Coordinates of C-alpha atoms in Angstrom, one line a residue:
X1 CA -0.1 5.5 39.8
X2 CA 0.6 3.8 36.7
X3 CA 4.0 5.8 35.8
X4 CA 5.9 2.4 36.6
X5 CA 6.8 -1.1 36.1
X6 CA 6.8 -3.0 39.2
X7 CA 10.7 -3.3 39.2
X8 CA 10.7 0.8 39.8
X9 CA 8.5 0.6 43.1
X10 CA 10.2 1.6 46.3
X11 CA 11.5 4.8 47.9
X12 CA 11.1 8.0 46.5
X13 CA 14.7 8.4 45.5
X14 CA 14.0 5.0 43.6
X15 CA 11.2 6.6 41.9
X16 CA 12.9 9.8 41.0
X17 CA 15.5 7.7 39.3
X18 CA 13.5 6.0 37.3
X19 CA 11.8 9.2 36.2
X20 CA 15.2 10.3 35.5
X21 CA 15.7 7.1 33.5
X22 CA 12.4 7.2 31.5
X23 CA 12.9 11.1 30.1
X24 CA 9.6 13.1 30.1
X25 CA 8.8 11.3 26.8
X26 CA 7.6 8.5 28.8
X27 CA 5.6 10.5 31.3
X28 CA 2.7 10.4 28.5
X29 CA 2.4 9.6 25.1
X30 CA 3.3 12.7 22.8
X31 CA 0.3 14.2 22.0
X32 CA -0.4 16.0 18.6
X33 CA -3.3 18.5 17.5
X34 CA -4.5 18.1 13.7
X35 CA -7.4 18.4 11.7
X36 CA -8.5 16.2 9.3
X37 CA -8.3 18.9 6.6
X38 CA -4.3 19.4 7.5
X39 CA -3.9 16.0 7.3
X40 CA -5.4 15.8 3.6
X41 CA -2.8 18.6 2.9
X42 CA -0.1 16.8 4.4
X43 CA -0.6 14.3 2.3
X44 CA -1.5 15.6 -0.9
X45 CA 1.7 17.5 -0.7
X46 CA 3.5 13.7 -1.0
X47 CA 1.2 12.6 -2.9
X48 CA -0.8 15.6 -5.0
X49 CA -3.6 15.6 -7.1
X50 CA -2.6 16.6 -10.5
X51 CA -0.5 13.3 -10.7
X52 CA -3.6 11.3 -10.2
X53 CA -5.3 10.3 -13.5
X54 CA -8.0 12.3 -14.6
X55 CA -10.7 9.6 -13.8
X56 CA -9.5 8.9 -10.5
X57 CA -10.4 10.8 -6.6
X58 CA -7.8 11.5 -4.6
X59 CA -7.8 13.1 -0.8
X60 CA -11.0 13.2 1.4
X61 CA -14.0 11.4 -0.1
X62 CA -16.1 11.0 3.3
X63 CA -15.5 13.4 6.5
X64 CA -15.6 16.9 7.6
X65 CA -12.5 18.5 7.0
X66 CA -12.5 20.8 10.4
X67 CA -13.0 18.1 12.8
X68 CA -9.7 16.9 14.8
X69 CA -7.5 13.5 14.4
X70 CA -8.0 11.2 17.0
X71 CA -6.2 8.4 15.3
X72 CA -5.4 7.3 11.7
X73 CA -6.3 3.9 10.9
X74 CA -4.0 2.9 7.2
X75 CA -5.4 -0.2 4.5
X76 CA -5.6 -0.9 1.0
X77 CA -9.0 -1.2 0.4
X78 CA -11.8 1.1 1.9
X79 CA -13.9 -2.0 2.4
X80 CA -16.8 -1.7 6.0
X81 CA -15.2 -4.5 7.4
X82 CA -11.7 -2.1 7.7
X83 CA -13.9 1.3 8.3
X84 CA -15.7 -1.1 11.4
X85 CA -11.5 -2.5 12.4
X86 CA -10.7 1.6 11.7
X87 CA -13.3 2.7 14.2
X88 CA -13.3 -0.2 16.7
X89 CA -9.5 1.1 17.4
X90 CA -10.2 4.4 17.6
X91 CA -9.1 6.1 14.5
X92 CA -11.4 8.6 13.0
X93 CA -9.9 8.9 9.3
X94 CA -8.8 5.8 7.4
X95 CA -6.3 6.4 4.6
X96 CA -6.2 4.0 2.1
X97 CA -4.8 3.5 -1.3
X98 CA -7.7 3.0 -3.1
X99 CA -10.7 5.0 -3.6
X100 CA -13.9 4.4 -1.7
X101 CA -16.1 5.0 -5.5
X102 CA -14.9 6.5 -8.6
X103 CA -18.8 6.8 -9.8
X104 CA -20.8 8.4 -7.2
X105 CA -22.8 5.4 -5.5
X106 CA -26.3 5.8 -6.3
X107 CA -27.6 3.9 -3.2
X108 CA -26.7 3.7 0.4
X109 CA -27.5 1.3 2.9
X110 CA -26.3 -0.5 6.0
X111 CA -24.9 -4.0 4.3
X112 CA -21.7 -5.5 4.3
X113 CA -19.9 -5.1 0.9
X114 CA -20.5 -2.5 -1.5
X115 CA -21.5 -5.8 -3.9
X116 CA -25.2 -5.6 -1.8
X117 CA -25.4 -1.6 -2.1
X118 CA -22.6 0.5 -4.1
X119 CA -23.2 3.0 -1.0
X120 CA -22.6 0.7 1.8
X121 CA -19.1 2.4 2.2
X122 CA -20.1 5.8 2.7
X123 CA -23.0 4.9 5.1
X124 CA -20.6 3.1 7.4
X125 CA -18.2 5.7 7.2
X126 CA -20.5 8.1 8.3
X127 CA -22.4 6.4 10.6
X128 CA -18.8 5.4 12.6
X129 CA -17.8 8.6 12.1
X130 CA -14.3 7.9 10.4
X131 CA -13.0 10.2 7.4
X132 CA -12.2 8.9 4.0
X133 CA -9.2 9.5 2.0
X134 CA -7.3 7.9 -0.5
X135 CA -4.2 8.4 -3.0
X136 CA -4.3 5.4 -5.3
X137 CA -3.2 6.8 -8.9
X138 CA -1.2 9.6 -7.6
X139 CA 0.4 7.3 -5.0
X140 CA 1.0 5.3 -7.5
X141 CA 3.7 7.5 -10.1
X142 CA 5.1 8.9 -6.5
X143 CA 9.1 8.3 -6.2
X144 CA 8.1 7.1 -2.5
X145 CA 6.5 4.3 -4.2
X146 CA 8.7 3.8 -7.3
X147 CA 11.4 1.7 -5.3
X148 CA 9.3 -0.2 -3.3
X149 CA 9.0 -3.4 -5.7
X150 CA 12.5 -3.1 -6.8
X151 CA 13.9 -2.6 -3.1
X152 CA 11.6 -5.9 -2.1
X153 CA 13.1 -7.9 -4.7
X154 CA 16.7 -6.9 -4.8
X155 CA 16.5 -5.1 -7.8
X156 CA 18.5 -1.8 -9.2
X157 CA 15.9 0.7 -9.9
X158 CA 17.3 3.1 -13.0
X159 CA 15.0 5.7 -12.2
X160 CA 13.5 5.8 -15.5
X161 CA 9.7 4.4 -15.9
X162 CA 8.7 2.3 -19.3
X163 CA 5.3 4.4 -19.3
X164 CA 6.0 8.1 -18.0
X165 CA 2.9 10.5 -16.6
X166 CA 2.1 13.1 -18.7
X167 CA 5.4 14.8 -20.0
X168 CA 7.5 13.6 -17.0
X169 CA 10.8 10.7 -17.5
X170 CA 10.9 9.7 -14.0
X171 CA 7.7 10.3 -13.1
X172 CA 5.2 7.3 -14.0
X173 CA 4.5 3.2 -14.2
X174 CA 6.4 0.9 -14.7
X175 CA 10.1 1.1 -13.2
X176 CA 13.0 -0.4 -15.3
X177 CA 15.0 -2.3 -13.3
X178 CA 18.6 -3.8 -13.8
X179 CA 18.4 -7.6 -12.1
X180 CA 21.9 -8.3 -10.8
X181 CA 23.6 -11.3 -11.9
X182 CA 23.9 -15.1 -10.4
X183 CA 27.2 -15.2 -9.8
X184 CA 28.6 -15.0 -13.4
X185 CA 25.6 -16.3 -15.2
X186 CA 23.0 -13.8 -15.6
X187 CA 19.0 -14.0 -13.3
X188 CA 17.3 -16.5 -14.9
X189 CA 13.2 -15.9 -14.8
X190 CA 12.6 -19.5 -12.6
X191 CA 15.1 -18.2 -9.8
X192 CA 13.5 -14.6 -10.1
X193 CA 10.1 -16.3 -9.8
X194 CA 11.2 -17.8 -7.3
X195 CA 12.2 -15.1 -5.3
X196 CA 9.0 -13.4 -5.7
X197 CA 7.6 -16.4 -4.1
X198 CA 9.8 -16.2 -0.7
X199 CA 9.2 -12.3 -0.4
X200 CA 5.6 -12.3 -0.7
X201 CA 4.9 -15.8 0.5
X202 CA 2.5 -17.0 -2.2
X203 CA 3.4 -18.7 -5.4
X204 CA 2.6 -15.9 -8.6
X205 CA 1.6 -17.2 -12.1
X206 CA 4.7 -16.9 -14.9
X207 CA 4.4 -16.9 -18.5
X208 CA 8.1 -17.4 -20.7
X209 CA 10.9 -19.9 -20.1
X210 CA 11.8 -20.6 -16.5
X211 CA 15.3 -21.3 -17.6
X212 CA 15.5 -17.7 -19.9
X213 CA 17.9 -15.2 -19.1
X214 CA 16.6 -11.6 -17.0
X215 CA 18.7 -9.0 -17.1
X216 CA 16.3 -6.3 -17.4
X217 CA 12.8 -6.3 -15.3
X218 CA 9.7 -3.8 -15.4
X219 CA 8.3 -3.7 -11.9
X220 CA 4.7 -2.5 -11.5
X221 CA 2.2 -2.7 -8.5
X222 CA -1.7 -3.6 -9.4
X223 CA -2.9 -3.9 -12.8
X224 CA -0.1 -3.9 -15.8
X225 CA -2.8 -1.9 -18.1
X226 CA -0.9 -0.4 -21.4
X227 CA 2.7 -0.9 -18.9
X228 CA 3.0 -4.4 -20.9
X229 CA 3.7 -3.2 -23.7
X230 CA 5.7 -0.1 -22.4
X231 CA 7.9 -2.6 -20.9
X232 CA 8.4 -4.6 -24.1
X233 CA 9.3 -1.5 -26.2
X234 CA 11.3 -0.5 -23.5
X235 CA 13.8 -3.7 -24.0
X236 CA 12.7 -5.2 -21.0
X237 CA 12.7 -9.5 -20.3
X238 CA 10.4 -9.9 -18.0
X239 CA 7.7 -8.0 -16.1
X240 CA 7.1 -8.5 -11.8
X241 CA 3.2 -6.8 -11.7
X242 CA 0.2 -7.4 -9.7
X243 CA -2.3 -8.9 -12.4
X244 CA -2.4 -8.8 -16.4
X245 CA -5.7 -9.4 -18.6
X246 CA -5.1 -13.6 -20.1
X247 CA -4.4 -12.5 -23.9
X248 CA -2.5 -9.5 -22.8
X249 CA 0.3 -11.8 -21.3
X250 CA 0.1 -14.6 -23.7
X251 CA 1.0 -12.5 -26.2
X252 CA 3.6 -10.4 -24.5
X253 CA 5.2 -13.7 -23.6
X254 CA 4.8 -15.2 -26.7
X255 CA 6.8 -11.6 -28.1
X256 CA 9.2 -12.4 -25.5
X257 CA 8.6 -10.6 -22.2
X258 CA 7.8 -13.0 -19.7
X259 CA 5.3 -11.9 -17.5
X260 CA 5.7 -12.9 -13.3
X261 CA 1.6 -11.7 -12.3
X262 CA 1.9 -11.7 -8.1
X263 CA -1.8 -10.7 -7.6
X264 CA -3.0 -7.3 -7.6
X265 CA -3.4 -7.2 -3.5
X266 CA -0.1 -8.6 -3.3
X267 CA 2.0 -6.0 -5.4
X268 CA -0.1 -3.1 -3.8
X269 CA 0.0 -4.1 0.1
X270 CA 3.5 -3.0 0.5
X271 CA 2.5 0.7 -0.4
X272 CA 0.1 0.6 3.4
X273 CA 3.7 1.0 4.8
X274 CA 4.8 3.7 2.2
X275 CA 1.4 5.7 3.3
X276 CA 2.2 4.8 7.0
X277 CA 5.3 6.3 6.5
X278 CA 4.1 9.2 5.3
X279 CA 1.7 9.9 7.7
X280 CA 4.6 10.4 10.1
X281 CA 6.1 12.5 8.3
X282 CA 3.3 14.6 8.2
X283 CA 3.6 14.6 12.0
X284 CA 1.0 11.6 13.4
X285 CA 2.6 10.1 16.0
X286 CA 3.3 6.5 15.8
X287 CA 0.6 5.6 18.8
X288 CA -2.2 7.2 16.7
X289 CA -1.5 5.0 13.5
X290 CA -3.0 1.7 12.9
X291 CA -2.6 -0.9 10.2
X292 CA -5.0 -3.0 8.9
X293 CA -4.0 -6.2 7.7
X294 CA -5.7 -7.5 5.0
X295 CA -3.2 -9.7 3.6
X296 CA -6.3 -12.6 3.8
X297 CA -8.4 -12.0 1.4
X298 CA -7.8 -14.9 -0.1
X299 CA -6.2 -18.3 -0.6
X300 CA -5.4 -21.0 -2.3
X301 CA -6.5 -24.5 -1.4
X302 CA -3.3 -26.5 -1.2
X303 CA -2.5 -24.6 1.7
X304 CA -5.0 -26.5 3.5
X305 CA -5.1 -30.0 4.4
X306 CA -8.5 -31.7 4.3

C-alpha cells in the first residue's frame, strides 16, 4: 500500500516491474543519521570560524549539540516568524546567515520580534525546540560565496578581493570583477543597472552617470562598510552591494565610483542556496532541507495599484 501510482496497479508481475522500474531508492526516502553537533562540524569546515570577524558568532547559538537532525530548515534571518515556518515543517535546526544576537540578549520573552524583547529569538527557539546556527561573516569571505554576485550578473570574477581578510589575497570582501563588453562598446552603468534590476526583480538605487563607461565592478553582498573605498583604490568604476551609508556613496560617486545599492536582503538572499548547498554536501538529504522564503520583507508602493 502506497508503493504506487495508480497507473502501476494490476497483477503481481505488473507490480514487480514497476518495482524494478522505481530502483530501491524509491522504496523510501534515503534516510540519514546526524547530530546536530556533526552538522555544526560539517559546516564550520566550509565555512570555519577563524574567518569570521572577531565580533561576530558563528555555529550553534541555540540547541543541544547531541540531539539528532530531523530536518534542516535554511533562511537569512533568524527571525520567530522563520524558527515558527522552521518548526511547523519539521526541521529541528535552522541555519541561517545571520546571527541570532551578537550581544547576549538581556531579556527573554514570548513576543514576536526581537524589537518587543532582544530575547524573543532564543525563547522561541527553545520553546519549538529547533537548533540555532549561523555563518554570516565567515560565510561571507568563503570562495563558495565569492562568485555568487559575479555568476548572477554575468560578470568575470578575477579572484582577487578589493578588501582581503587578514593576510589572505583571495580571501575577503569585495570581489573585482571584469564586466564584459556590449558588443564593441564597453558596459555602460545604466545597462548594468539595469541588469541588476531583471535578476533580482526590484529596481536598486545608483549613484554616477547612467551613460559612464564599466569595465571594472566591485561586487559585495550586505553592507559595503570600508569595501567602498577598497573598491575605489582598487581602480574599480562602479560598485553592485547590498546597502551603503548616504555620504559614503555621495562621495564615492562624486570621486568617481558609481555606486549600484540592491538592498542588503537582496544581495544576501542568494547565499540561502550557497548554505543549502552545503548542507548536502555535508550529507542532509534533499527531503530533510527546507527553504524559507523571505524575499517579502518588503516593498515598494508602485507595485501596487490603489
Amino acid at each position: 500500500m502506497g508503493l504506487f501510482n495508480k497507473g502501476e496497479r494490476g497483477s503481481a508481475p505488473m507490480k514487480r516491474d514497476a518495482l524494478s522500474r522505481r530502483g530501491s531508492a524509491e522504496l523510501a526516502r534515503k534516510s540519514f543519521s546526524m547530530t546536530v553537533g556533526a552538522l555544526e562540524k560539517a559546516l564550520l569546515k566550509e565555512f570555519p570560524a577563524e574567518d569570521a570577524e572577531g565580533w561576530d558568532r558563528t555555529g550553534l547559538l541555540v540547541g543541544e549539540r547531541a540531539l539528532p537532525v530531523a530536518r534542516v530548515a535554511v533562511a537569512l534571518d533568524p527571525t520567530v516568524r522563520a524558527i515558527e515556518e522552521a518548526a511547523a515543517a519539521g526541521a529541528n535546526v535552522l541555519v541561517t546567515h545571520h546571527p541570532a544576537f551578537l550581544a547576549a540578549p538581556d531579556a527573554f520573552a514570548p513576543e514576536p520580534s526581537v524589537a518587543a524583547s532582544p530575547g524573543a529569538g532564543v525563547w522561541a527557539a527553545i520553546r519549538h525546540q529547533v537548533a540555532l546556527m549561523d555563518f554570516h561573516t565567515a560565510l561571507d569571505v568563503s570562495p563558495q560565496a565569492a562568485r555568487v554576485l559575479p555568476g548572477m550578473l554575468g560578470l568575470k570574477f578575477t579572484g582577487k578581493v578589493a578588501e582581503p581578510a587578514g593576510a589572505s589575497r583571495r580571501a575577503g570582501y569585495g570581489q573585482i570583477c571584469e564586466v564584459p563588453a556590449n558588443g564593441e562598446a564597453p558596459e555602460t552603468l545604466g545597462r548594468l543597472a539595469a541588469r541588476c534590476t531583471a535578476v533580482f526583480g526590484r529596481a536598486p538605487r545608483v549613484w554616477g552617470d547612467g551613460a559612464a563607461p564599466v569595465r571594472r565592478a566591485v561586487t559585495c553582498t550586505g553592507s559595503a562598510g570600508d569595501t567602498g573605498a577598497a573598491a575605489l583604490a582598487a581602480g574599480a568604476d562602479a560598485i553592485v552591494c547590498g546597502e551603503m551609508k548616504y555620504h559614503a556613496a555621495l562621495e564615492l560617486s562624486q570621486a568617481g565610483l558609481a555606486v549600484i545599492e540592491l538592498g542588503h536582503d537582496a544581495s544576501e538572499l542568494p547565499l540561502v542556496a550557497v548554505l543549502a548547498e552545503a548542507l548536502d554536501r555535508a550529507g542532509v538529504p534533499d527531503h530533510a532541507i527546507v527553504l524559507i522564503d523571505q524575499s517579502e520583507n518588503w516593498w515598494y508602493p508602485e507595485a501596487v495599484r490603489v
